[in-house]
Amino acid sequence: MQPYLAILQNQLSEITITNHDQIKIFMKDYLILLYYCYTKIEDPGAFRMQHHMYCIENNLRGRIIVAGEGINGTISGLKADCEKYMENLTADSRFSHTQFKIESFDSNAFQKLNVRVKDEIVHSGFKHIDPTKKTGKYIEPHEFKKIKDDNDVVIVDVRSNYEHNIGKFKNAISFDIENFRDFPKKVEELKKYQDKKIITYCTGGIKCEKASAYLLEKGFKNVYQLHGGIIKYGIEEGGEDFDGKCYVFDSRVAADVNKVNPTVISSCYICGTDCDRMVNCANPVCNKHVPICETCAKEMDGACSEKCLEHPEKREYDGRGYYPKELNGYNPYRGSTRA
Ligand SMILES: [Zn+2]
Ligand SMILES: [Zn+2]
């Protein structure tokens, strides 16, 4: 098939020709699914292989991590394919308690499919913790909204700098960490809140399963976790009091979650004005991921500095500052039985 036809077919669900002059085109509906499930997977390698094939056959794209302790994924695909996926996964008793955060989108949010086996479903500094045995108490979004401003409540962001720098809950405590692995080193900073109700949160809830368990292990008594994270709170409660945007790991880069009282908390890397427009520097060697306002981006042709602007490998700026990786040689079957 010609490449442009493949693209067209991907965008359109149905072309109905009622008479020769009239062509009706319906745009397709896509979904983005964010989910995780801590559960025992006896043979992660075999499960991965089978799961990988299933995703290919159902036109799904995205990133899925499989480990002995469970599954963690963000995928996108046509609405019908995503619905089938959710049904299929939860039909397996190991994954029956999986909660999906479901958002709609006008295209695939991923270009590729990657299904990988790793030691943990999210890289942490505490492999010994099993959240299926002990974890912080779940607090649902509607409950969180009610109590988040109470005097005896402390809200703790367990995410990294690049995430909370562009958005976090009003009054939340965040840590200067580059990686979730460094969270344990920062727990000391919470000691003064030991008598308060601590509520941890992250993007979709997965990090909190272990972070809250770790706090319990360190002697904190009143530990809660926002169930389903920022994304579920945005979907169910409109995201009130979440300042800025939520960093996500698909082509959206930063998702709007607050439909009630949205604000901008980050500023343009070049001119310093309020800005939450995340851009990758057009110099591939730099590739810095920073907010750059539209005016500066235009002026700098997508580069973050004069030096990057003059770099011989500088990419062409297309007005977005998102440079999808080359799909050259991409084979969705790589790593599967049909490779
Ligand atoms: Zn600017
Ligand atoms: Zn740069």
Short mmCIF file of C-alpha atoms and ligand atoms in Angstrom, two decimals:
data_model
loop_
_atom_site.label_atom_id
_atom_site.label_comp_id
_atom_site.label_asym_id
_atom_site.label_seq_id
_atom_site.Cartn_x
_atom_site.Cartn_y
_atom_site.Cartn_z
CA MET A 1 0.00 0.00 0.00
CA GLN A 2 1.19 3.53 -0.74
CA PRO A 3 2.34 5.28 2.45
CA TYR A 4 -0.18 8.10 2.08
CA LEU A 5 -2.99 5.58 1.69
CA ALA A 6 -1.90 3.86 4.86
CA ILE A 7 -1.98 7.19 6.68
CA LEU A 8 -5.39 8.00 5.26
CA GLN A 9 -6.77 4.61 6.20
CA ASN A 10 -5.45 5.13 9.69
CA GLN A 11 -7.28 8.41 10.05
CA LEU A 12 -10.62 7.44 8.65
CA SER A 13 -13.04 4.92 10.01
CA GLU A 14 -15.58 4.99 7.30
CA ILE A 15 -16.06 6.52 3.94
CA THR A 16 -19.67 6.43 2.81
CA ILE A 17 -20.50 7.36 -0.70
CA THR A 18 -24.22 8.06 -0.89
CA ASN A 19 -24.11 9.39 -4.42
CA HIS A 20 -21.31 10.38 -6.72
CA ASP A 21 -21.13 13.96 -5.47
CA GLN A 22 -21.34 13.28 -1.81
CA ILE A 23 -18.65 11.68 0.26
CA LYS A 24 -19.02 11.54 4.00
CA ILE A 25 -15.95 11.03 6.10
CA PHE A 26 -16.03 10.12 9.76
CA MET A 27 -13.00 10.70 11.92
CA LYS A 28 -11.92 7.81 14.03
CA ASP A 29 -12.05 7.84 17.77
CA TYR A 30 -8.95 6.83 19.64
CA LEU A 31 -8.36 6.11 23.29
CA ILE A 32 -5.30 6.37 25.51
CA LEU A 33 -5.20 3.82 28.30
CA LEU A 34 -3.03 4.19 31.37
CA TYR A 35 -2.99 1.25 33.76
CA TYR A 36 -0.95 -0.97 36.03
CA CYS A 37 -1.55 -4.05 38.08
CA TYR A 38 0.60 -5.53 40.80
CA THR A 39 0.03 -9.26 40.52
CA LYS A 40 2.15 -12.37 40.29
CA ILE A 41 3.27 -13.30 36.78
CA GLU A 42 5.05 -16.66 36.94
CA ASP A 43 6.78 -16.53 33.58
CA PRO A 44 7.15 -12.88 32.50
CA GLY A 45 9.05 -13.86 29.33
CA ALA A 46 6.31 -16.15 28.03
CA PHE A 47 3.60 -13.72 29.05
CA ARG A 48 5.37 -10.87 27.28
CA MET A 49 5.64 -12.83 24.04
CA GLN A 50 1.98 -13.70 24.02
CA HIS A 51 0.90 -10.21 25.07
CA HIS A 52 3.07 -8.60 22.41
CA MET A 53 1.38 -10.66 19.67
CA TYR A 54 -2.04 -9.85 21.05
CA CYS A 55 -1.31 -6.11 20.92
CA ILE A 56 -0.01 -6.29 17.34
CA GLU A 57 -3.07 -8.21 16.21
CA ASN A 58 -5.28 -5.56 17.78
CA ASN A 59 -3.44 -2.54 16.31
CA LEU A 60 -2.35 -1.22 19.68
CA ARG A 61 0.69 0.96 20.21
CA GLY A 62 2.52 2.22 23.25
CA ARG A 63 4.73 1.01 26.05
CA ILE A 64 4.08 -1.99 28.25
CA ILE A 65 6.38 -3.28 30.97
CA VAL A 66 6.02 -6.81 32.26
CA ALA A 67 7.72 -8.12 35.41
CA GLY A 68 7.25 -10.91 37.91
CA GLU A 69 5.41 -8.34 40.06
CA GLY A 70 2.86 -7.27 37.41
CA ILE A 71 2.17 -5.13 34.38
CA ASN A 72 2.38 -1.39 33.64
CA GLY A 73 1.24 0.18 30.40
CA THR A 74 0.27 3.26 28.43
CA ILE A 75 -1.22 2.34 25.11
CA SER A 76 -3.33 3.92 22.42
CA GLY A 77 -5.49 2.59 19.66
CA LEU A 78 -8.93 2.71 18.15
CA LYS A 79 -11.74 2.85 20.69
CA ALA A 80 -13.01 -0.62 19.79
CA ASP A 81 -9.52 -2.16 19.97
CA CYS A 82 -8.83 -0.54 23.35
CA GLU A 83 -12.15 -1.72 24.72
CA LYS A 84 -11.39 -5.24 23.57
CA TYR A 85 -7.97 -5.03 25.22
CA MET A 86 -9.43 -3.99 28.58
CA GLU A 87 -12.01 -6.75 28.44
CA ASN A 88 -9.42 -9.32 27.50
CA LEU A 89 -6.92 -8.32 30.20
CA THR A 90 -9.42 -8.18 33.05
CA ALA A 91 -10.91 -11.53 31.99
CA ASP A 92 -7.64 -13.05 33.22
CA SER A 93 -8.07 -13.51 36.99
CA ARG A 94 -4.53 -12.25 37.63
CA PHE A 95 -5.49 -8.86 36.21
CA SER A 96 -9.17 -8.67 37.17
CA HIS A 97 -8.51 -5.78 39.57
CA THR A 98 -6.77 -3.58 36.97
CA GLN A 99 -8.11 -0.03 36.85
CA PHE A 100 -7.82 1.81 33.55
CA LYS A 101 -7.52 5.57 33.24
CA ILE A 102 -9.23 6.21 29.90
CA GLU A 103 -8.82 9.38 27.84
CA SER A 104 -9.94 10.03 24.28
CA PHE A 105 -7.70 11.43 21.60
CA ASP A 106 -7.95 12.18 17.88
CA SER A 107 -5.06 9.96 16.82
CA ASN A 108 -2.66 7.34 18.09
CA ALA A 109 -0.60 8.81 20.95
CA PHE A 110 2.29 6.46 20.16
CA GLN A 111 4.10 5.56 16.98
CA LYS A 112 5.42 2.22 18.10
CA LEU A 113 4.63 -0.73 20.26
CA ASN A 114 7.16 -1.82 22.88
CA VAL A 115 6.48 -4.69 25.24
CA ARG A 116 9.43 -5.33 27.54
CA VAL A 117 10.36 -7.52 30.47
CA LYS A 118 12.03 -5.71 33.37
CA ASP A 119 12.83 -6.39 37.02
CA GLU A 120 10.15 -4.02 38.24
CA ILE A 121 7.14 -2.44 36.52
CA VAL A 122 8.37 0.97 37.65
CA HIS A 123 12.01 1.53 38.47
CA SER A 124 12.26 2.18 42.22
CA GLY A 125 14.80 2.07 44.97
CA PHE A 126 12.86 -0.56 46.91
CA LYS A 127 12.57 -3.83 45.09
CA HIS A 128 11.80 -5.72 48.29
CA ILE A 129 8.43 -3.99 48.72
CA ASP A 130 5.36 -5.93 47.65
CA PRO A 131 2.37 -3.57 47.44
CA THR A 132 -0.04 -6.51 47.25
CA LYS A 133 0.94 -7.25 50.88
CA LYS A 134 1.26 -3.75 52.30
CA THR A 135 0.62 -0.30 50.85
CA GLY A 136 -0.92 3.07 51.80
CA LYS A 137 -4.70 3.30 52.07
CA TYR A 138 -6.40 4.27 48.84
CA ILE A 139 -8.13 7.60 48.78
CA GLU A 140 -10.53 8.08 45.88
CA PRO A 141 -10.56 11.37 43.88
CA HIS A 142 -13.89 12.63 45.31
CA GLU A 143 -12.64 12.05 48.87
CA PHE A 144 -9.28 13.64 48.08
CA LYS A 145 -11.02 16.74 46.76
CA LYS A 146 -12.93 17.04 50.03
CA ILE A 147 -10.03 16.74 52.47
CA LYS A 148 -6.93 17.95 50.57
CA ASP A 149 -6.98 21.40 52.23
CA ASP A 150 -7.57 20.13 55.78
CA ASN A 151 -5.03 21.23 58.38
CA ASP A 152 -4.01 17.71 59.27
CA VAL A 153 -3.35 16.73 55.64
CA VAL A 154 0.00 16.87 53.85
CA ILE A 155 0.04 16.22 50.11
CA VAL A 156 3.24 14.66 48.80
CA ASP A 157 4.27 14.54 45.14
CA VAL A 158 6.50 11.49 44.61
CA ARG A 159 7.39 12.36 41.01
CA SER A 160 10.65 13.77 39.62
CA ASN A 161 11.74 17.34 38.83
CA TYR A 162 10.86 17.31 35.12
CA GLU A 163 7.34 16.28 36.08
CA HIS A 164 6.45 18.51 39.03
CA ASN A 165 8.23 21.49 37.44
CA ILE A 166 5.43 21.87 34.91
CA GLY A 167 2.56 20.94 37.18
CA LYS A 168 1.60 19.83 40.69
CA PHE A 169 -1.13 20.18 43.30
CA LYS A 170 -1.41 23.49 45.10
CA ASN A 171 0.53 23.31 48.38
CA ALA A 172 1.98 19.89 47.60
CA ILE A 173 5.42 18.99 48.87
CA SER A 174 7.72 17.93 46.05
CA PHE A 175 11.31 16.70 46.06
CA ASP A 176 14.39 17.72 44.15
CA ILE A 177 14.89 14.32 42.48
CA GLU A 178 15.84 13.33 38.96
CA ASN A 179 14.52 9.82 39.32
CA PHE A 180 12.03 7.91 41.46
CA ARG A 181 14.93 5.79 42.71
CA ASP A 182 16.05 8.79 44.77
CA PHE A 183 12.77 9.08 46.68
CA PRO A 184 14.02 7.14 49.77
CA LYS A 185 16.79 9.71 50.27
CA LYS A 186 14.17 12.43 50.63
CA VAL A 187 11.89 10.73 53.14
CA GLU A 188 13.80 12.45 55.93
CA GLU A 189 12.17 15.72 54.79
CA LEU A 190 8.78 14.31 55.75
CA LYS A 191 9.71 13.45 59.34
CA LYS A 192 8.22 16.71 60.61
CA TYR A 193 4.82 15.69 59.27
CA GLN A 194 4.80 12.33 61.00
CA ASP A 195 1.66 13.14 62.99
CA LYS A 196 -0.28 14.32 59.95
CA LYS A 197 -2.25 12.47 57.35
CA ILE A 198 0.15 11.99 54.45
CA ILE A 199 -1.38 11.58 50.99
CA THR A 200 1.02 10.65 48.20
CA TYR A 201 0.24 11.11 44.54
CA CYS A 202 1.84 10.51 41.13
CA THR A 203 0.70 10.45 37.49
CA GLY A 204 -1.40 7.29 37.45
CA GLY A 205 -0.91 5.87 40.94
CA ILE A 206 1.74 3.23 40.27
CA LYS A 207 4.67 4.90 42.06
CA CYS A 208 2.52 5.56 45.11
CA GLU A 209 1.90 1.85 45.60
CA LYS A 210 5.54 1.47 46.59
CA ALA A 211 6.25 4.98 47.87
CA SER A 212 3.40 4.80 50.40
CA ALA A 213 4.43 1.29 51.42
CA TYR A 214 7.96 2.58 51.95
CA LEU A 215 6.68 5.35 54.24
CA LEU A 216 4.78 2.77 56.30
CA GLU A 217 7.95 0.73 56.55
CA LYS A 218 9.78 3.83 57.80
CA GLY A 219 7.33 4.24 60.65
CA PHE A 220 4.81 6.71 59.25
CA LYS A 221 1.35 5.75 60.49
CA ASN A 222 -1.23 7.74 58.53
CA VAL A 223 -0.28 7.05 54.95
CA TYR A 224 -2.71 7.36 52.06
CA GLN A 225 -2.33 7.33 48.28
CA LEU A 226 -4.42 9.11 45.68
CA HIS A 227 -5.93 6.15 43.82
CA GLY A 228 -5.36 6.41 40.06
CA GLY A 229 -3.17 9.50 40.49
CA ILE A 230 -3.52 12.91 38.84
CA ILE A 231 -5.06 11.46 35.69
CA LYS A 232 -7.99 9.78 37.45
CA TYR A 233 -8.53 12.90 39.59
CA GLY A 234 -8.68 14.96 36.38
CA ILE A 235 -11.15 12.60 34.72
CA GLU A 236 -13.43 12.16 37.72
CA GLU A 237 -13.20 15.48 39.55
CA GLY A 238 -12.13 17.98 36.89
CA GLY A 239 -8.63 18.38 38.34
CA GLU A 240 -9.43 21.29 40.67
CA ASP A 241 -6.32 22.85 42.28
CA PHE A 242 -3.85 21.04 40.09
CA ASP A 243 -1.56 23.87 38.98
CA GLY A 244 0.08 23.64 35.55
CA LYS A 245 -0.01 20.56 33.37
CA CYS A 246 0.53 16.88 33.95
CA TYR A 247 3.64 15.42 32.35
CA VAL A 248 2.74 12.28 30.41
CA PHE A 249 4.78 9.74 28.52
CA ASP A 250 3.05 9.85 25.14
CA SER A 251 3.07 12.30 22.23
CA ARG A 252 0.95 14.79 24.20
CA VAL A 253 3.97 15.38 26.52
CA ALA A 254 1.86 17.49 28.89
CA ALA A 255 -1.83 16.84 29.46
CA ASP A 256 -4.44 19.31 30.68
CA VAL A 257 -6.06 17.96 33.82
CA ASN A 258 -7.52 21.03 35.48
CA LYS A 259 -10.79 22.16 33.92
CA VAL A 260 -11.88 24.10 37.02
CA ASN A 261 -9.15 26.64 37.91
CA PRO A 262 -6.19 26.06 35.55
CA THR A 263 -2.94 28.03 35.94
CA VAL A 264 0.53 28.06 34.42
CA ILE A 265 3.44 27.48 36.80
CA SER A 266 6.38 27.13 34.42
CA SER A 267 8.10 29.88 32.43
CA CYS A 268 9.69 30.20 29.01
CA TYR A 269 13.28 28.94 29.07
CA ILE A 270 14.34 31.87 26.91
CA CYS A 271 12.34 34.95 27.88
CA GLY A 272 10.93 33.94 31.28
CA THR A 273 7.24 34.66 30.62
CA ASP A 274 4.58 32.25 31.89
CA CYS A 275 4.61 29.30 29.55
CA ASP A 276 3.74 25.60 29.64
CA ARG A 277 4.46 24.86 26.02
CA MET A 278 6.93 21.97 26.22
CA VAL A 279 9.39 21.83 23.35
CA ASN A 280 12.39 19.68 22.49
CA CYS A 281 15.35 21.78 21.41
CA ALA A 282 15.75 21.53 17.63
CA ASN A 283 19.40 20.65 18.08
CA PRO A 284 19.26 16.83 18.39
CA VAL A 285 22.52 16.76 20.33
CA CYS A 286 21.02 19.07 22.98
CA ASN A 287 17.38 17.88 22.73
CA LYS A 288 16.65 19.74 25.98
CA HIS A 289 13.00 19.38 26.96
CA VAL A 290 11.86 22.77 28.24
CA PRO A 291 8.97 25.24 28.03
CA ILE A 292 9.53 27.73 25.20
CA CYS A 293 6.90 30.30 24.24
CA GLU A 294 5.64 30.52 20.69
CA THR A 295 7.34 33.87 20.04
CA CYS A 296 10.76 32.69 21.24
CA ALA A 297 10.44 29.36 19.46
CA LYS A 298 9.71 31.15 16.21
CA GLU A 299 12.58 33.58 16.71
CA MET A 300 15.02 30.83 17.66
CA ASP A 301 13.68 28.42 15.04
CA GLY A 302 12.99 25.84 17.72
CA ALA A 303 16.43 26.01 19.37
CA CYS A 304 16.97 26.61 23.10
CA SER A 305 20.07 28.81 22.68
CA GLU A 306 22.12 30.67 20.09
CA LYS A 307 24.61 27.83 20.17
CA CYS A 308 21.92 25.27 19.42
CA LEU A 309 20.48 27.50 16.68
CA GLU A 310 23.82 27.37 14.86
CA HIS A 311 24.43 23.67 15.38
CA PRO A 312 25.11 21.92 12.05
CA GLU A 313 22.69 19.09 12.85
CA LYS A 314 19.82 21.37 13.87
CA ARG A 315 16.47 19.94 12.79
CA GLU A 316 13.81 21.85 10.93
CA TYR A 317 11.33 23.41 13.33
CA ASP A 318 7.76 22.57 12.38
CA GLY A 319 6.06 24.82 14.93
CA ARG A 320 5.58 22.08 17.52
CA GLY A 321 9.00 21.10 18.76
CA TYR A 322 8.14 17.45 18.91
CA TYR A 323 10.45 15.28 16.84
CA PRO A 324 9.18 11.74 16.56
CA LYS A 325 11.93 9.16 16.35
CA GLU A 326 12.61 7.91 12.86
CA LEU A 327 10.54 4.85 12.09
CA ASN A 328 13.23 3.56 9.72
CA GLY A 329 13.39 -0.18 10.03
CA TYR A 330 10.75 -0.31 12.74
CA ASN A 331 9.26 -3.77 12.89
CA PRO A 332 6.44 -4.27 15.38
CA TYR A 333 7.15 -8.00 15.34
CA ARG A 334 10.71 -7.52 16.61
CA GLY A 335 11.05 -9.55 19.78
CA SER A 336 7.95 -11.58 19.00
CA THR A 337 7.57 -15.14 17.77
CA ARG A 338 7.12 -13.87 14.22
CA ALA A 339 10.31 -11.75 14.10
ZN ZN B 1 9.71 33.17 25.43
ZN ZN B 2 19.48 23.28 22.90
#
